[in-house]
PDB file of C-alpha atoms in Angstrom:
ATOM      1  CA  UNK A   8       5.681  -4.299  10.608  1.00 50.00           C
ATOM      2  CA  UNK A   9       5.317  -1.383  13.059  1.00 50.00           C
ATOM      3  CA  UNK A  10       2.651  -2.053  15.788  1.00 50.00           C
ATOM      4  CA  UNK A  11       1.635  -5.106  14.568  1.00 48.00           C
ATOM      5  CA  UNK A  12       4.844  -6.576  16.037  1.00 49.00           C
ATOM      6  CA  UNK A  13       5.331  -8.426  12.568  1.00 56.00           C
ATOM      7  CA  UNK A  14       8.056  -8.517  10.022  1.00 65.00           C
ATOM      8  CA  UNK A  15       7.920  -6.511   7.747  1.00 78.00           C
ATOM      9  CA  UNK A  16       8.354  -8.967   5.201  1.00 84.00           C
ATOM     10  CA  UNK A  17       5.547 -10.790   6.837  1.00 89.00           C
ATOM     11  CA  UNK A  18       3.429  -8.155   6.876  1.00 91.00           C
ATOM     12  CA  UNK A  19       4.751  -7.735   2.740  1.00 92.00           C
ATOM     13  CA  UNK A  20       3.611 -11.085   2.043  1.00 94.00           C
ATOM     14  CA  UNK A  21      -0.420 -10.920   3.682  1.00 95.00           C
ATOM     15  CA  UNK A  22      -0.640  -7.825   1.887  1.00 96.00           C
ATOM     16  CA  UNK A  23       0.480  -9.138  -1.196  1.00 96.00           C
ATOM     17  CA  UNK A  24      -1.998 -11.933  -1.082  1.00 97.00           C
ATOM     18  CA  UNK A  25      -4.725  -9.811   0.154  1.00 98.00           C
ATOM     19  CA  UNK A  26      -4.173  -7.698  -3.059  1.00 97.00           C
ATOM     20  CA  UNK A  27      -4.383 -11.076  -4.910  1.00 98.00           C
ATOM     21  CA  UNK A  28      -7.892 -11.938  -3.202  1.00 97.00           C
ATOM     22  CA  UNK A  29      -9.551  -8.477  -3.713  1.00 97.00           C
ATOM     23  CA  UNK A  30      -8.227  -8.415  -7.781  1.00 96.00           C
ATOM     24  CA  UNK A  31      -7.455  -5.611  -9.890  1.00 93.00           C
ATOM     25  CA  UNK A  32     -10.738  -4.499 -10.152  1.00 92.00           C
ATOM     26  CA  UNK A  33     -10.497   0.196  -8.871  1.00 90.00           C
ATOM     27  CA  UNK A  34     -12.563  -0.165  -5.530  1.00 90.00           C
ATOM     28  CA  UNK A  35     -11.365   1.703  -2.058  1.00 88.00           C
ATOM     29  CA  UNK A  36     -10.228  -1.396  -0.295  1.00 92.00           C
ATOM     30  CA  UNK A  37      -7.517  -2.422  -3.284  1.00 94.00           C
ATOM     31  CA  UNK A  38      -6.481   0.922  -2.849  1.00 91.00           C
ATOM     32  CA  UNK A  39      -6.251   1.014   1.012  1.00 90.00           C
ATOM     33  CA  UNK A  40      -4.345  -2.589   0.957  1.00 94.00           C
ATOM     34  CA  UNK A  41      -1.832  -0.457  -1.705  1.00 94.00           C
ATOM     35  CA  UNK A  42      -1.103   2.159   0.613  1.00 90.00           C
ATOM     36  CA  UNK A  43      -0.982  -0.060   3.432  1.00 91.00           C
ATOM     37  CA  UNK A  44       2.008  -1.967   1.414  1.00 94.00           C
ATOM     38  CA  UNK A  45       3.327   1.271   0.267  1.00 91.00           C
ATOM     39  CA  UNK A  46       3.846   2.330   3.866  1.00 89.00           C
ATOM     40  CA  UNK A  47       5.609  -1.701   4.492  1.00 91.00           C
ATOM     41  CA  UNK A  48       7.758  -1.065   1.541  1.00 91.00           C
ATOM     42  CA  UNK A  49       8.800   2.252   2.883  1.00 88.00           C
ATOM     43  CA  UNK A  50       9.962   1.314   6.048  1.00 87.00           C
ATOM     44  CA  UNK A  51      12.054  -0.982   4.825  1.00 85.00           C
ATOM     45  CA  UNK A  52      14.910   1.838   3.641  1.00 81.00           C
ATOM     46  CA  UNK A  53      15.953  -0.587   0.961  1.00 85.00           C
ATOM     47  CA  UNK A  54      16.065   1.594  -1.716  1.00 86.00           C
ATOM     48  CA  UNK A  55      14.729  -0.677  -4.091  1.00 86.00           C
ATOM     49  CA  UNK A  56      11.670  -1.284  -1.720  1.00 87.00           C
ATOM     50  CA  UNK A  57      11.011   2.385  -1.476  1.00 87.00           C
ATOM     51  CA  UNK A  58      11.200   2.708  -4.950  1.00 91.00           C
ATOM     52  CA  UNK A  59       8.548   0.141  -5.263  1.00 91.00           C
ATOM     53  CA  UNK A  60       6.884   1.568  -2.731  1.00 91.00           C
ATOM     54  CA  UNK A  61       6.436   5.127  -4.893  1.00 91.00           C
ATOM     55  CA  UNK A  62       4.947   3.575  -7.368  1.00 93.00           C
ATOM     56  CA  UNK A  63       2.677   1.719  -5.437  1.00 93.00           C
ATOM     57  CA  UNK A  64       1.302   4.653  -3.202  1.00 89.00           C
ATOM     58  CA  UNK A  65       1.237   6.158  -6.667  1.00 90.00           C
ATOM     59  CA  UNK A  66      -1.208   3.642  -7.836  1.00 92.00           C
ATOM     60  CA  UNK A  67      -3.159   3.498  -4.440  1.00 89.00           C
ATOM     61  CA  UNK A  68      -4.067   7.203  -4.756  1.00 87.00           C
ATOM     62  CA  UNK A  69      -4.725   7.148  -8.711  1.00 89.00           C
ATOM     63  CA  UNK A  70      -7.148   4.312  -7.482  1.00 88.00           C
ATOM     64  CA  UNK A  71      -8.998   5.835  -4.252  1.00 85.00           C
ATOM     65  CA  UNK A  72      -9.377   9.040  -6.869  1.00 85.00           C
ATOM     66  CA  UNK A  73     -11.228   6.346  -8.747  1.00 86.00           C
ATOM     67  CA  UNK A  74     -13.058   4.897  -6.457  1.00 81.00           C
ATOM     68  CA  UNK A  75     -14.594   8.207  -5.368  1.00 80.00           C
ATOM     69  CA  UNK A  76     -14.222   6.906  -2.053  1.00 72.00           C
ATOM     70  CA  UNK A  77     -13.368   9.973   0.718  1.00 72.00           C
ATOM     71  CA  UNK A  78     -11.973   7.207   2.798  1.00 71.00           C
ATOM     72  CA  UNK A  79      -9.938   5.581   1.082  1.00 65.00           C
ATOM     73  CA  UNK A  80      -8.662   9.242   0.104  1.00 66.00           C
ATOM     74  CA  UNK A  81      -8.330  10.011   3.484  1.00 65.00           C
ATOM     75  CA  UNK A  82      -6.407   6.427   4.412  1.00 59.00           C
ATOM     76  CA  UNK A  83      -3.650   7.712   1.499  1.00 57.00           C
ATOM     77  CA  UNK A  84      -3.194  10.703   3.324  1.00 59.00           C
ATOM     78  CA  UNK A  85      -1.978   9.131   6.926  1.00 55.00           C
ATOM     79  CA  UNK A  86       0.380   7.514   4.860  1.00 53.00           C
TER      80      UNK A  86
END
């Protein structure tokens, strides 16, 4: 989605399995891959996606507080 030039649901999808590469473990880039879907799931304006997408951009700060990582902080807050 946005300047990528892919669909969203594209864009969904490699973030999804990007999340499923890096595992569950707290670091910064799980949370930066969160609130890069976050943002996907936004944009979408199905309310059911941005519902999903609160809780995950409530997750991908919770973890870049975790991580103790100032960027990853910082990447939530572009969001």
């Amino acid at each position: 989605g946005g300047a990528s030039g892919m669909p969203r649901d594209a864009t969904q999808r490699l973030l999804d399995e990007a999340l499923a590469l890096v595992g569950p473990a707290p670091t910064a880039t799980r949370a930066r891959l969160l609130a890069s879907l976050a943002r996907e799931l936004h944009h979408t304006w199905d309310p059911d996606q941005v519902e999903r997408a609160r809780r995950v951009a409530l997750h991908a700060v919770e973890l870049a507080r975790t991580a103790a990582d100032p960027r990853a902080t910082a990447f939530w807050h572009d969001f």
